[in-house]
PDB file of C-alpha atoms in Angstrom:
ATOM      1  CA  MET R   1      -5.621 -47.626 -25.873  1.00 55.00           C
ATOM      2  CA  MET R   2      -2.022 -46.735 -25.250  1.00 57.00           C
ATOM      3  CA  ILE R   3      -1.008 -45.642 -21.682  1.00 55.00           C
ATOM      4  CA  ARG R   4       1.788 -43.224 -21.262  1.00 55.00           C
ATOM      5  CA  ARG R   5       4.055 -42.914 -18.348  1.00 53.00           C
ATOM      6  CA  MET R   6       5.399 -39.885 -17.252  1.00 47.00           C
ATOM      7  CA  ALA R   7       8.780 -39.534 -15.502  1.00 51.00           C
ATOM      8  CA  VAL R   8       8.986 -37.345 -12.595  1.00 47.00           C
ATOM      9  CA  THR R   9      11.920 -35.151 -13.062  1.00 48.00           C
ATOM     10  CA  PRO R  10      13.564 -33.183 -10.194  1.00 50.00           C
ATOM     11  CA  ALA R  11      12.295 -30.046 -11.580  1.00 46.00           C
ATOM     12  CA  ALA R  12       8.899 -31.364 -11.455  1.00 43.00           C
ATOM     13  CA  LEU R  13       9.380 -32.290  -7.799  1.00 40.00           C
ATOM     14  CA  LEU R  14      10.536 -28.730  -7.005  1.00 39.00           C
ATOM     15  CA  ILE R  15       7.512 -27.211  -8.594  1.00 44.00           C
ATOM     16  CA  LEU R  16       5.196 -29.297  -6.606  1.00 41.00           C
ATOM     17  CA  ALA R  17       6.882 -28.770  -3.411  1.00 43.00           C
ATOM     18  CA  GLY R  18       6.345 -25.104  -3.956  1.00 44.00           C
ATOM     19  CA  CYS R  19       2.611 -25.974  -3.786  1.00 41.00           C
ATOM     20  CA  ALA R  20       2.822 -27.682  -0.634  1.00 40.00           C
ATOM     21  CA  THR R  21       1.278 -25.988   2.353  1.00 41.00           C
ATOM     22  CA  MET R  22       3.291 -25.613   5.589  1.00 44.00           C
ATOM     23  CA  GLY R  23       2.855 -28.058   8.416  1.00 47.00           C
ATOM     24  CA  GLU R  24       3.796 -28.286  11.735  1.00 51.00           C
ATOM     25  CA  THR R  25       7.432 -27.491  12.782  1.00 53.00           C
ATOM     26  CA  GLU R  26       9.852 -30.219  14.354  1.00 63.00           C
ATOM     27  CA  ASN R  27       8.486 -29.373  17.823  1.00 62.00           C
ATOM     28  CA  GLY R  28       4.767 -29.893  16.820  1.00 61.00           C
ATOM     29  CA  GLU R  29       3.991 -26.170  16.932  1.00 59.00           C
ATOM     30  CA  MET R  30       2.449 -24.290  13.735  1.00 52.00           C
ATOM     31  CA  PRO R  31       5.084 -21.877  11.904  1.00 53.00           C
ATOM     32  CA  SER R  32       4.513 -18.189  12.687  1.00 59.00           C
ATOM     33  CA  THR R  33       3.040 -15.884  10.097  1.00 61.00           C
ATOM     34  CA  PRO R  34       4.719 -12.547   9.818  1.00 59.00           C
ATOM     35  CA  LYS R  35       3.170  -9.720  11.595  1.00 72.00           C
ATOM     36  CA  GLN R  36       1.137  -7.081   9.647  1.00 86.00           C
ATOM     37  CA  CYS R  37       1.835  -3.523   9.792  1.00 92.00           C
ATOM     38  CA  ASP R  38      -0.529  -0.835  10.785  1.00 92.00           C
ATOM     39  CA  ASP R  39       0.469   2.634   9.960  1.00 93.00           C
ATOM     40  CA  SER R  40      -2.674   4.319  10.926  1.00 93.00           C
ATOM     41  CA  LYS R  41      -1.277   5.455  14.306  1.00 92.00           C
ATOM     42  CA  VAL R  42       1.998   6.717  13.101  1.00 96.00           C
ATOM     43  CA  GLN R  43       1.057   9.586  10.823  1.00 96.00           C
ATOM     44  CA  ARG R  44       1.537  11.953  13.958  1.00 96.00           C
ATOM     45  CA  PHE R  45       5.498  11.392  13.170  1.00 97.00           C
ATOM     46  CA  ILE R  46       5.263  13.119  10.302  1.00 97.00           C
ATOM     47  CA  GLY R  47       7.555  16.153  10.442  1.00 98.00           C
ATOM     48  CA  MET R  48       9.774  14.614  13.186  1.00 97.00           C
ATOM     49  CA  GLN R  49      13.517  14.038  13.042  1.00 97.00           C
ATOM     50  CA  ALA R  50      14.208  10.549  11.581  1.00 97.00           C
ATOM     51  CA  THR R  51      16.371   8.946  14.570  1.00 97.00           C
ATOM     52  CA  ALA R  52      16.930   5.459  15.587  1.00 96.00           C
ATOM     53  CA  GLU R  53      14.986   6.359  18.776  1.00 97.00           C
ATOM     54  CA  ILE R  54      11.973   7.079  16.352  1.00 97.00           C
ATOM     55  CA  ALA R  55      12.481   3.961  14.482  1.00 96.00           C
ATOM     56  CA  GLN R  56      12.067   1.856  17.544  1.00 97.00           C
ATOM     57  CA  GLU R  57       8.945   3.528  18.544  1.00 97.00           C
ATOM     58  CA  LEU R  58       7.565   3.292  15.039  1.00 96.00           C
ATOM     59  CA  LEU R  59       8.430  -0.276  14.985  1.00 96.00           C
ATOM     60  CA  GLN R  60       6.359  -1.038  18.330  1.00 95.00           C
ATOM     61  CA  VAL R  61       3.283   1.188  17.396  1.00 95.00           C
ATOM     62  CA  THR R  62       3.079  -0.491  14.003  1.00 95.00           C
ATOM     63  CA  GLY R  63       3.820  -3.899  14.537  1.00 93.00           C
ATOM     64  CA  ALA R  64       6.161  -4.169  11.895  1.00 94.00           C
ATOM     65  CA  GLU R  65       9.297  -6.566  11.870  1.00 95.00           C
ATOM     66  CA  THR R  66      11.551  -4.333   9.849  1.00 95.00           C
ATOM     67  CA  LEU R  67      12.107  -0.757   8.927  1.00 96.00           C
ATOM     68  CA  ARG R  68      13.337   0.632   5.784  1.00 95.00           C
ATOM     69  CA  TRP R  69      14.221   4.329   5.619  1.00 97.00           C
ATOM     70  CA  ALA R  70      14.001   6.184   2.306  1.00 96.00           C
ATOM     71  CA  PRO R  71      16.207   8.920   2.065  1.00 97.00           C
ATOM     72  CA  PRO R  72      15.602  11.511  -0.493  1.00 97.00           C
ATOM     73  CA  ARG R  73      15.911  11.060  -4.144  1.00 96.00           C
ATOM     74  CA  THR R  74      16.650   7.214  -3.824  1.00 93.00           C
ATOM     75  CA  ALA R  75      14.848   4.598  -5.777  1.00 93.00           C
ATOM     76  CA  LEU R  76      13.041   1.837  -3.779  1.00 92.00           C
ATOM     77  CA  THR R  77      11.875  -1.715  -4.974  1.00 90.00           C
ATOM     78  CA  MET R  78       8.235  -1.857  -5.516  1.00 89.00           C
ATOM     79  CA  ASP R  79       7.945  -5.563  -3.381  1.00 90.00           C
ATOM     80  CA  PHE R  80       5.120  -5.540  -0.934  1.00 91.00           C
ATOM     81  CA  ARG R  81       5.819  -6.710   2.262  1.00 92.00           C
ATOM     82  CA  ALA R  82       3.051  -6.542   4.991  1.00 92.00           C
ATOM     83  CA  GLU R  83       5.407  -6.846   7.930  1.00 94.00           C
ATOM     84  CA  ARG R  84       7.730  -3.955   6.852  1.00 95.00           C
ATOM     85  CA  LEU R  85       7.187  -0.074   7.458  1.00 95.00           C
ATOM     86  CA  THR R  86       8.950   2.359   5.129  1.00 95.00           C
ATOM     87  CA  VAL R  87       9.710   5.974   6.438  1.00 97.00           C
ATOM     88  CA  SER R  88      10.757   8.638   3.622  1.00 97.00           C
ATOM     89  CA  TYR R  89      12.590  11.445   5.147  1.00 97.00           C
ATOM     90  CA  ASP R  90      13.743  14.877   3.464  1.00 98.00           C
ATOM     91  CA  ASP R  91      17.195  16.537   3.109  1.00 98.00           C
ATOM     92  CA  ASP R  92      17.019  18.131   6.669  1.00 97.00           C
ATOM     93  CA  MET R  93      16.115  14.496   8.069  1.00 97.00           C
ATOM     94  CA  ALA R  94      12.553  15.442   8.883  1.00 98.00           C
ATOM     95  CA  ILE R  95      10.101  12.386   8.007  1.00 98.00           C
ATOM     96  CA  THR R  96       7.822  13.151   5.177  1.00 98.00           C
ATOM     97  CA  ARG R  97       6.013   9.745   4.747  1.00 97.00           C
ATOM     98  CA  ILE R  98       5.078   6.695   6.545  1.00 97.00           C
ATOM     99  CA  ASN R  99       3.541   3.453   4.868  1.00 95.00           C
ATOM    100  CA  CYS R 100       3.557  -0.178   5.427  1.00 94.00           C
ATOM    101  CA  GLY R 101       4.620  -2.125   2.661  1.00 88.00           C
TER     102      GLY R 101
END
């Protein structure tokens, strides 16, 4: 019976590294997980003016880490990010839609 040996290439190591789970950080703490956005409590902001002050309040209420403004007639990426809040507004700067992702 013939036994074949397989060489481990740098590319194979990168693939395997992608499957590894995250361990403790250098200071012994577990890495933080992204915050989860909750848009259920901010639907009352629909119709309000899109301002920096409103953006800060939306971030606080939803727990989102980032806010993405969606101007009218603008294409957005479809990637889902649990920690992101997307706020759409119309030509009059009135908020028309608020959703996580």
